[in-house]
Amino acid sequence: METFYSSLSKPIQKQFSLLLSYDTKTSPAVITPENQLVKPQCSKYGKTLDLSLNSIFFIDPEEFRAFSDIACLNFSSNGIGQDLNGSEFIYFPNLAYLDLSYNKLDFASFGAFQELKQLEVLDISYNRHYFIVEGVTHHLHFIENLHKLTILNLSWNEISTLTEPEIKSNSLKELRFAGNRLDVLWRKGDTRYLNLFKQCTNLSLLDISHNRIHIMPDEALINLPTNLSELYFNQNGLQFFAWKNLRYFKNLKILDLSHNRLTMIIAHLSNYTQSLQTLIISYNSIQTLADGFLIKAVSLTHLDLSFNLIQSINKSIFLSGNDNYLKVLKLKGNPFDCTCEIIDLVQWIIKNNVTIPRLATDVNCATPNNWKKKGIIAFDIQTCNVDMIAMLLFLTSSLVIVPLTTLPVVKHLFYWDVWYIYHWCRARLKRFKVRSSGSVYDAFITYDETDPAVTDWIYNELCHQIEDKGNKSILLCLEERDWEPGKAVIDNIAQSINQSKKTLFVLTKKYITKGKFQTAFYLAMQKLMDENMDVIVIVLLQPVLQNSQYLRLRKKICKSSILEWPKNPKAKPLFWQKMKNVLLTENYTRYNNMYTDYIAM
């Protein structure tokens, strides 16, 4: 020991002697120029030996035989590059705090730190040399040798690969893992490290900031230790956070998501966490807050929204009176729009006793120009009182704009229904009737005779299947075959409907827009109203009138009278059988009793 001590320079010898004599257990923590170099969190454990910044390249255990009572040892900022094998600190049996940060240590040996049975705090941050070397194993097996370790600092080591898929410790309470490469360990498609921290069963604080995690895998978040009370996820460039996964952490009190790229916060946060007390989401890209964000969030007392893109906040976001549980709210650095929309926020600030740091100086307006850089608390609420002229202008513009926007939509969706109601009322006033003179045909077929495909389907499919096949003969009335030449179209339509038991409409998108279809349908409906004879049968060759209230009602009352041409060729025989059944039976015999009884009432 004398050799080691004499090799030190005189200024270091003076500091070395002072540090050895400093004992917080027997002496009060008096801050003097000589002991300011000692870390307070280190010296609180007892006698401290601080050998930081001494260019030490190798630890010789024999040099420390006389230091068995040292509780805190600081070897930071040296050049130590040896492979720790478990013998370096054998003469520090009572060591509780060890700082080896800013070195070049090698942890390849499975026996590293095994001699430190009482160690509680280990700082090996900034030892990236071991973890960035390619072609060697990178493991953290030494953690399992430290059975009393409660605080471990592995920050800024650029850890991107590990031999073991899990860190295992039953004693660890605080783990600092900032400045590593979890984005590589948790890259898409690689499931090896999703349970990296799961076996730290007693962990309450986890810092995984500065890990370049732009997209957080759900499995990795869910598999974090469930006992966590503090989670630091700041400085990652995170684009989305799965807020719903907070329900797995029943003890979480502090969540830091600052300095990311988040754009939204989930509504009804209380549905997923009842323990969160502090939420830090500053320095993100949040523009609006979801309605009901803070409803029943009784545990949340500190909320940091500073330096986002929030321009206004609705009064329903921040609750008032007994429903408000916030104590501290940070709003600094948001580009508030100081127009009448800011009134809700200003009134809420005035009425509620919530601490808003630097409210008068740093919570400022960004727009309009005449309010730029002025505090929102100074905004004049009275300027936003709406006068009678503004109200009249608003009502007048509404009366003009609403009809202009709704009428085209109504025409597009309900034109056929309005057309039918109009002609029905007109027929009632004129008492126009289709007079019956006996049935000659089983069905009158009305279709788009200008469409070659439809005409081909009528003669080669419909007529062939209905008239030519089957035991029962069904006689159809067709325009080109059975109408009287030279007779008016409307008279031919009326006569065909009058002389047929059924009127079958073959509908396509083009045909429903023609006046011929509308006239035929109108006359068929007149027969239902005047003679109580339901003769309408509809075949949909194409999906038309999907928004028609009449078609929907008819499907409920008499579904079998509406047939759709099947897409599956194997279903065609069933289609033709259904059509024969419909043409040979009365529609009222197939009515849905539940709807007809209800209408009768």
XYZ file of C-alpha atoms in Angstrom:
601
model
C 0.000 0.000 0.000
C 2.860 2.371 0.768
C 4.243 1.754 -2.711
C 0.858 2.595 -4.262
C 0.415 5.684 -2.097
C 3.941 7.020 -2.713
C 3.494 6.630 -6.473
C 0.709 9.217 -6.470
C 1.403 12.910 -7.002
C 1.216 15.176 -3.937
C -2.110 16.856 -4.883
C -3.658 13.432 -5.432
C -2.122 12.138 -2.184
C -3.828 14.991 -0.312
C -7.156 14.252 -1.971
C -6.662 10.500 -1.427
C -6.019 10.976 2.325
C -9.052 13.244 2.676
C -11.387 10.795 0.915
C -10.246 7.911 3.054
C -10.914 9.886 6.231
C -14.393 11.021 5.165
C -17.121 8.899 6.784
C -20.727 10.017 6.593
C -21.711 7.587 9.302
C -19.570 9.329 11.910
C -19.305 12.849 10.494
C -21.959 15.307 9.365
C -22.189 15.935 5.614
C -20.316 19.223 5.655
C -19.618 20.555 2.154
C -16.106 21.995 1.924
C -13.883 22.750 -1.079
C -11.960 19.522 -0.388
C -14.934 17.108 -0.398
C -17.073 18.575 -3.181
C -15.660 15.980 -5.596
C -17.348 13.140 -3.726
C -20.695 12.009 -5.137
C -23.351 12.480 -2.447
C -25.162 9.332 -3.554
C -21.907 7.453 -3.165
C -20.665 8.852 0.133
C -23.964 8.184 1.895
C -23.013 4.497 2.047
C -19.967 5.180 4.266
C -16.235 5.579 3.747
C -15.439 6.613 0.221
C -12.410 6.058 -1.975
C -12.470 8.250 -5.093
C -9.834 7.387 -7.697
C -11.579 8.886 -10.698
C -9.683 10.810 -13.393
C -6.324 9.172 -12.588
C -5.474 7.354 -15.850
C -5.480 3.979 -14.104
C -5.279 1.190 -16.713
C -5.212 -1.876 -14.475
C -6.686 -2.805 -11.084
C -4.220 -4.718 -8.899
C -6.149 -6.157 -5.915
C -2.976 -6.341 -3.772
C -2.777 -2.564 -3.716
C -6.048 -2.415 -1.741
C -5.447 -4.864 1.125
C -5.796 -2.154 3.762
C -9.175 -0.845 2.525
C -11.585 -3.453 3.782
C -13.830 -0.821 5.382
C -14.459 1.098 2.124
C -18.164 1.222 1.244
C -18.001 3.419 -1.869
C -15.384 3.107 -4.590
C -15.174 5.457 -7.570
C -13.015 4.314 -10.502
C -14.765 6.412 -13.162
C -13.008 8.181 -16.034
C -9.874 6.098 -16.086
C -8.564 3.848 -18.844
C -9.292 0.470 -17.260
C -9.581 -2.123 -20.023
C -9.049 -5.460 -18.278
C -11.318 -8.483 -18.306
C -12.910 -8.644 -14.849
C -12.662 -12.177 -13.474
C -13.979 -11.817 -9.918
C -10.689 -11.155 -8.098
C -10.183 -7.430 -8.585
C -12.233 -6.321 -5.540
C -11.599 -9.175 -3.091
C -10.300 -6.747 -0.468
C -13.524 -4.705 -0.487
C -15.859 -7.069 1.380
C -18.146 -4.221 2.497
C -18.323 -2.405 -0.842
C -21.895 -1.221 -1.500
C -21.347 1.369 -4.265
C -19.025 0.876 -7.244
C -18.612 3.424 -10.032
C -16.747 2.131 -13.095
C -18.219 4.521 -15.647
C -16.171 5.938 -18.540
C -13.772 3.015 -18.868
C -13.122 0.174 -21.334
C -14.028 -2.819 -19.219
C -14.503 -6.335 -20.540
C -17.324 -8.469 -19.036
C -16.657 -11.689 -20.925
C -15.776 -13.640 -17.763
C -18.710 -15.333 -16.006
C -17.064 -14.585 -12.650
C -17.059 -10.800 -12.963
C -17.999 -9.062 -9.663
C -18.715 -12.373 -7.922
C -16.560 -11.280 -4.955
C -18.817 -8.279 -4.177
C -21.453 -9.926 -1.981
C -22.703 -6.630 -0.476
C -22.779 -4.517 -3.626
C -26.007 -2.528 -3.996
C -25.150 0.049 -6.675
C -23.120 -0.586 -9.822
C -22.442 2.071 -12.454
C -20.818 0.730 -15.623
C -22.172 3.350 -18.002
C -20.021 4.578 -20.898
C -18.157 1.292 -21.301
C -19.143 0.851 -24.928
C -15.809 -0.667 -25.959
C -16.849 -4.195 -24.949
C -20.292 -4.065 -26.556
C -19.328 -2.611 -29.950
C -16.548 -5.069 -30.746
C -17.749 -7.545 -33.349
C -17.047 -11.263 -33.269
C -17.113 -11.681 -29.471
C -19.848 -12.690 -27.077
C -21.698 -9.869 -25.345
C -23.427 -10.944 -22.189
C -24.560 -9.539 -18.850
C -24.241 -12.751 -16.880
C -22.382 -10.933 -14.082
C -25.722 -9.471 -12.898
C -26.689 -12.914 -11.594
C -23.571 -12.857 -9.347
C -24.795 -9.745 -7.478
C -27.595 -10.913 -5.194
C -27.990 -7.587 -3.353
C -27.720 -5.309 -6.365
C -30.602 -2.793 -6.392
C -29.349 -0.107 -8.822
C -27.592 -0.850 -12.115
C -26.528 1.734 -14.674
C -25.862 0.298 -18.151
C -26.431 3.558 -19.994
C -24.583 4.695 -23.109
C -22.958 1.385 -23.977
C -24.582 1.011 -27.424
C -25.734 -2.510 -26.582
C -27.183 -3.947 -29.790
C -26.659 -7.668 -29.303
C -26.522 -9.985 -26.288
C -25.777 -13.653 -25.793
C -28.605 -14.141 -23.290
C -32.137 -13.134 -24.362
C -33.050 -12.040 -20.803
C -31.562 -10.054 -17.920
C -32.230 -11.966 -14.719
C -32.285 -10.443 -11.238
C -34.549 -10.775 -8.206
C -32.968 -7.878 -6.309
C -32.679 -5.174 -8.976
C -35.030 -2.217 -8.383
C -33.602 0.435 -10.696
C -32.171 -0.178 -14.170
C -30.733 2.605 -16.305
C -30.551 1.414 -19.925
C -30.432 4.756 -21.772
C -28.256 5.306 -24.807
C -28.290 1.722 -26.062
C -29.764 0.144 -29.208
C -33.075 -1.412 -28.285
C -34.222 -0.497 -31.788
C -31.849 -3.219 -33.022
C -32.670 -5.720 -30.286
C -36.411 -5.216 -30.890
C -36.306 -4.891 -34.670
C -39.243 -6.246 -36.625
C -39.193 -10.001 -37.061
C -36.682 -10.629 -34.251
C -38.463 -12.035 -31.184
C -35.395 -13.103 -29.191
C -35.189 -10.066 -26.923
C -38.868 -9.222 -26.415
C -38.572 -10.586 -22.842
C -35.262 -8.810 -22.141
C -36.381 -7.180 -18.869
C -39.190 -9.548 -17.875
C -37.099 -11.588 -15.406
C -36.212 -8.496 -13.358
C -39.128 -9.348 -11.117
C -38.517 -6.647 -8.492
C -37.792 -3.791 -10.894
C -39.604 -0.529 -10.120
C -37.688 1.977 -12.322
C -36.692 1.419 -15.939
C -35.000 4.034 -18.105
C -34.899 3.115 -21.809
C -34.527 6.633 -23.189
C -32.235 7.468 -26.120
C -32.644 4.000 -27.679
C -33.887 5.138 -31.118
C -37.137 3.169 -30.740
C -39.324 4.713 -33.433
C -41.856 1.858 -33.268
C -42.379 0.075 -29.952
C -43.420 -3.595 -30.411
C -46.535 -4.377 -28.384
C -44.992 -7.640 -27.157
C -41.920 -5.814 -25.821
C -44.046 -3.272 -23.937
C -46.371 -5.901 -22.479
C -43.404 -8.020 -21.349
C -41.808 -5.257 -19.287
C -41.876 -5.978 -15.515
C -45.403 -5.434 -14.241
C -44.151 -3.947 -10.939
C -42.782 -0.831 -12.637
C -43.611 2.440 -10.943
C -41.427 4.651 -13.180
C -40.914 4.239 -16.934
C -38.756 6.647 -18.933
C -39.252 6.431 -22.672
C -38.067 9.911 -23.668
C -35.764 10.863 -26.555
C -36.632 7.895 -28.792
C -38.387 9.430 -31.787
C -41.437 7.316 -30.935
C -44.253 7.776 -33.475
C -47.021 5.885 -31.679
C -47.562 4.683 -28.117
C -50.001 1.870 -27.312
C -51.811 3.604 -24.446
C -54.123 0.630 -23.938
C -51.172 -1.495 -22.783
C -50.885 0.631 -19.632
C -53.494 -1.660 -18.098
C -50.723 -4.248 -17.551
C -48.862 -1.914 -15.154
C -50.995 -1.547 -12.031
C -48.291 0.330 -10.054
C -47.027 2.764 -12.693
C -46.807 6.286 -11.261
C -44.437 8.161 -13.604
C -44.424 7.881 -17.410
C -42.023 10.041 -19.402
C -42.707 10.179 -23.158
C -41.082 13.539 -23.814
C -38.981 14.359 -26.884
C -40.732 11.930 -29.223
C -42.988 12.298 -32.286
C -46.356 11.482 -30.751
C -49.379 13.102 -32.355
C -52.254 11.943 -30.141
C -53.298 10.968 -26.627
C -55.980 8.373 -26.141
C -59.389 9.368 -24.800
C -60.518 8.150 -21.366
C -57.028 7.476 -20.036
C -58.540 6.261 -16.756
C -59.859 3.168 -18.540
C -56.279 1.903 -18.832
C -54.505 3.203 -15.734
C -55.668 4.071 -12.228
C -52.206 4.571 -10.722
C -50.465 7.086 -13.016
C -49.553 10.289 -11.138
C -47.144 12.058 -13.498
C -47.406 12.064 -17.289
C -44.702 13.886 -19.252
C -45.419 14.284 -22.974
C -43.560 17.498 -23.687
C -41.667 18.114 -26.930
C -43.978 16.059 -29.147
C -46.274 16.912 -32.073
C -49.633 16.807 -30.319
C -52.142 19.243 -31.823
C -55.378 18.292 -30.077
C -56.417 16.478 -26.925
C -59.169 13.882 -27.135
C -62.471 14.685 -25.460
C -62.791 12.890 -22.140
C -59.006 12.529 -21.873
C -58.960 13.221 -18.121
C -62.391 11.923 -17.084
C -62.097 9.934 -13.819
C -58.280 10.190 -13.911
C -58.216 10.686 -10.142
C -54.560 9.662 -9.701
C -53.075 11.987 -12.351
C -51.869 15.143 -10.613
C -48.943 16.281 -12.808
C -49.317 16.716 -16.571
C -46.611 18.167 -18.802
C -47.876 19.274 -22.243
C -45.206 21.867 -22.902
C -43.657 22.383 -26.340
C -46.287 20.658 -28.446
C -48.450 22.053 -31.275
C -51.583 22.767 -29.243
C -53.469 25.845 -30.444
C -56.624 25.564 -28.360
C -58.080 23.336 -25.658
C -61.759 22.546 -25.314
C -63.341 23.105 -21.903
C -64.372 19.447 -21.771
C -60.705 18.351 -21.677
C -59.727 19.864 -18.324
C -62.458 19.152 -15.803
C -63.534 21.671 -13.197
C -64.570 21.673 -9.570
C -64.607 18.338 -7.770
C -63.914 16.489 -11.029
C -60.545 18.185 -11.460
C -57.619 16.364 -9.862
C -54.724 18.134 -11.587
C -52.302 20.024 -9.375
C -49.551 20.940 -11.845
C -50.078 21.591 -15.570
C -47.253 22.678 -17.883
C -48.266 24.445 -21.096
C -45.135 26.389 -22.004
C -44.049 26.537 -25.646
C -47.386 25.757 -27.355
C -48.506 27.985 -30.300
C -51.863 29.032 -28.832
C -54.345 30.694 -31.167
C -55.699 33.623 -29.173
C -59.081 33.912 -30.820
C -62.464 33.276 -29.286
C -61.690 29.537 -29.168
C -59.188 30.187 -26.344
C -61.936 31.428 -24.009
C -62.633 27.963 -22.572
C -59.006 27.508 -21.526
C -58.708 31.007 -20.038
C -61.900 30.597 -18.022
C -60.763 27.194 -16.790
C -57.420 28.645 -15.606
C -59.213 31.415 -13.723
C -61.759 29.147 -12.034
C -59.474 26.231 -11.025
C -56.611 26.200 -8.545
C -54.008 24.480 -10.727
C -50.326 25.439 -10.757
C -49.190 26.404 -14.272
C -45.455 27.243 -14.190
C -44.485 30.517 -15.904
C -48.066 31.176 -16.936
C -47.668 34.937 -17.222
C -44.375 34.932 -19.132
C -44.038 31.732 -21.213
C -47.583 30.497 -21.949
C -48.078 32.831 -24.892
C -50.118 33.366 -28.032
C -48.658 32.582 -31.448
C -51.545 33.928 -33.519
C -52.988 36.328 -34.546
C -50.174 38.808 -35.062
C -51.619 41.436 -32.751
C -51.500 38.929 -29.855
C -48.200 37.277 -30.735
C -45.897 36.684 -27.725
C -48.534 37.973 -25.323
C -49.686 35.812 -22.442
C -52.959 33.937 -22.970
C -54.022 34.891 -19.455
C -54.196 38.508 -20.655
C -56.663 37.721 -23.440
C -59.789 39.881 -23.269
C -62.782 37.567 -23.082
C -65.264 40.400 -23.590
C -64.164 40.886 -27.194
C -65.751 37.569 -28.084
C -69.312 38.414 -27.104
C -71.448 37.702 -30.147
C -73.728 40.630 -31.111
C -77.133 40.450 -32.823
C -75.824 41.294 -36.302
C -73.319 38.441 -36.230
C -76.054 36.068 -35.092
C -78.392 37.154 -37.906
C -75.639 36.767 -40.480
C -74.895 33.301 -39.180
C -78.560 32.230 -39.340
C -78.975 33.703 -42.829
C -75.890 31.951 -44.194
C -77.016 28.698 -42.569
C -80.436 28.913 -44.196
C -78.754 29.316 -47.587
C -75.904 26.833 -47.246
C -77.798 23.946 -45.628
C -80.441 23.579 -48.378
C -77.834 23.969 -51.120
C -75.806 21.102 -49.675
C -78.616 18.776 -48.593
C -80.872 18.969 -51.662
C -78.351 17.386 -54.105
C -77.662 14.604 -51.607
C -81.363 13.928 -51.042
C -81.993 13.941 -54.799
C -79.172 11.455 -55.377
C -80.253 9.063 -52.629
C -84.047 9.341 -52.549
C -85.072 10.573 -56.015
C -87.109 7.445 -56.807
C -88.971 7.530 -53.486
C -89.909 11.181 -53.918
C -90.960 10.549 -57.528
C -93.210 7.677 -56.454
C -94.868 9.647 -53.634
C -95.498 12.575 -55.982
C -97.225 10.466 -58.627
C -99.149 8.484 -56.031
C -100.611 11.696 -54.611
C -101.303 13.019 -58.102
C -103.143 9.829 -59.042
C -105.213 10.028 -55.886
C -106.294 13.551 -56.751
C -107.155 12.662 -60.379
C -108.610 9.254 -59.379
C -106.809 7.605 -62.294
C -107.284 3.803 -62.356
C -106.077 0.834 -64.375
C -109.253 -1.027 -65.233
C -109.106 -4.821 -65.128
C -110.575 -6.815 -68.011
C -109.423 -10.358 -67.181
C -106.011 -11.998 -67.218
C -104.608 -13.261 -70.515
C -100.962 -13.598 -69.511
C -99.255 -14.960 -66.403
C -96.692 -12.157 -66.380
C -95.848 -8.958 -68.250
C -92.058 -8.513 -68.645
C -90.802 -4.921 -68.706
C -87.100 -4.381 -69.407
C -84.594 -2.198 -71.262
C -85.170 -3.299 -74.887
C -82.292 -1.020 -76.010
C -79.733 -3.077 -74.083
C -78.653 -6.070 -76.277
C -77.360 -8.014 -73.266
C -80.647 -7.684 -71.401
C -82.694 -8.543 -74.518
C -80.552 -11.617 -75.074
C -81.075 -12.670 -71.431
C -84.875 -12.205 -71.768
C -85.296 -14.388 -74.862
C -82.546 -16.971 -74.393
C -82.698 -17.361 -70.629
C -86.000 -16.121 -69.194
C -88.371 -17.264 -71.958
C -86.543 -20.541 -72.379
C -86.616 -21.397 -68.671
C -90.135 -20.109 -67.885
C -92.167 -20.794 -71.040
C -90.437 -23.791 -72.606
C -89.392 -25.818 -69.570
C -91.457 -27.281 -66.736
C -94.739 -29.131 -66.401
C -96.844 -26.003 -65.949
C -97.227 -23.672 -68.899
C -96.488 -20.019 -68.093
C -97.443 -17.417 -70.698
C -95.373 -14.252 -70.825
C -96.229 -10.876 -72.361
C -93.295 -9.247 -74.177
C -93.183 -5.842 -75.842
C -91.656 -6.867 -79.163
C -93.799 -9.977 -79.434
C -97.229 -9.194 -77.982
C -97.839 -5.424 -78.213
C -100.246 -4.019 -80.783
C -98.395 -2.110 -83.508
C -99.236 1.592 -83.793
C -100.737 1.827 -80.346
C -99.443 4.413 -77.856
C -96.710 3.115 -75.521
C -98.567 4.084 -72.356
C -101.716 2.340 -73.625
C -99.772 -0.816 -74.440
C -98.173 -0.736 -70.959
C -101.541 -0.238 -69.254
C -103.141 -3.027 -71.312
C -100.250 -5.448 -70.656
C -100.361 -4.822 -66.877
C -104.170 -5.096 -66.943
C -104.148 -8.414 -68.831
C -101.348 -10.028 -66.784
C -101.444 -11.632 -63.372
C -97.946 -10.327 -62.545
C -95.688 -7.534 -63.747
C -92.016 -8.515 -63.714
C -89.478 -5.662 -63.728
C -85.999 -6.636 -64.991
C -83.823 -3.848 -63.557
C -80.424 -2.546 -64.590
C -78.672 0.696 -63.688
C -79.555 2.273 -67.051
C -83.180 1.109 -67.113
C -84.238 2.629 -63.741
C -83.492 6.107 -65.091
C -85.899 5.773 -68.034
C -89.428 7.137 -68.088
C -90.814 3.878 -69.466
C -89.833 2.016 -66.289
C -91.239 4.756 -64.064
C -94.533 4.766 -65.960
C -94.896 0.966 -65.794
C -94.072 0.925 -62.107
C -96.549 3.719 -61.427
C -99.362 1.851 -63.193
C -98.522 -1.393 -61.380
C -98.667 0.428 -58.047
C -102.046 1.895 -59.035
C -103.380 -1.632 -59.426
C -102.287 -2.383 -55.843
C -103.912 0.764 -54.460
C -107.156 0.628 -56.441
C -107.824 -3.109 -56.750
C -105.752 -4.390 -53.798
C -103.780 -6.634 -56.174
C -100.034 -6.897 -55.547
C -98.641 -7.803 -58.986
C -95.065 -6.510 -58.710
C -92.100 -8.876 -59.049
C -88.575 -7.436 -59.315
C -85.487 -9.081 -60.824
C -82.162 -7.333 -60.106
C -79.693 -8.087 -62.882
C -77.425 -5.420 -61.357
C -77.221 -3.939 -57.820
C -79.557 -0.935 -58.133
C -81.737 1.185 -55.821
C -79.625 0.184 -52.815
C -80.800 3.221 -50.844
C -84.463 3.003 -51.872
C -86.760 2.961 -48.852
C -89.437 1.268 -50.983
C -87.102 -1.594 -51.906
C -86.051 -2.066 -48.286
C -89.682 -2.129 -47.101
C -90.685 -4.600 -49.810
C -87.835 -6.931 -48.837
C -89.208 -6.990 -45.303
C -92.874 -7.479 -46.297
C -92.498 -9.841 -49.275
C -88.866 -10.808 -49.710
C -89.601 -13.555 -52.247
C -90.940 -10.999 -54.770
C -87.420 -9.551 -55.167
C -85.027 -11.877 -56.995
C -81.319 -11.297 -57.627
C -79.536 -12.883 -60.572
C -76.948 -15.197 -58.940
C -73.232 -14.779 -59.518
C -72.635 -18.496 -58.976
C -73.722 -20.516 -62.075
C -74.664 -23.478 -59.876
C -77.349 -21.368 -58.215
C -79.232 -20.662 -61.459
C -81.619 -23.687 -61.238
C -82.707 -22.486 -57.796
C -83.253 -18.977 -59.190
C -85.539 -20.227 -61.967
C -87.503 -22.388 -59.559
C -88.032 -19.401 -57.261
C -89.243 -17.298 -60.198
C -91.757 -19.946 -61.264
C -93.082 -20.152 -57.710
C -93.473 -16.375 -57.549
C -95.247 -16.127 -60.904
C -97.659 -18.967 -60.131
C -98.689 -17.834 -56.629
C -100.204 -14.659 -55.236
C -97.817 -12.243 -53.508
C -100.019 -11.773 -50.461
C -99.710 -15.492 -49.612
C -95.966 -14.966 -49.029
C -96.186 -11.799 -46.919
C -94.259 -11.605 -43.647
C -97.037 -11.647 -41.034
C -94.998 -9.752 -38.459
C -94.773 -6.662 -40.691
C -98.229 -6.873 -42.244
C -99.875 -7.205 -38.837
C -97.913 -4.226 -37.592
C -98.939 -2.131 -40.615
C -102.573 -3.173 -40.170
C -102.526 -1.882 -36.608
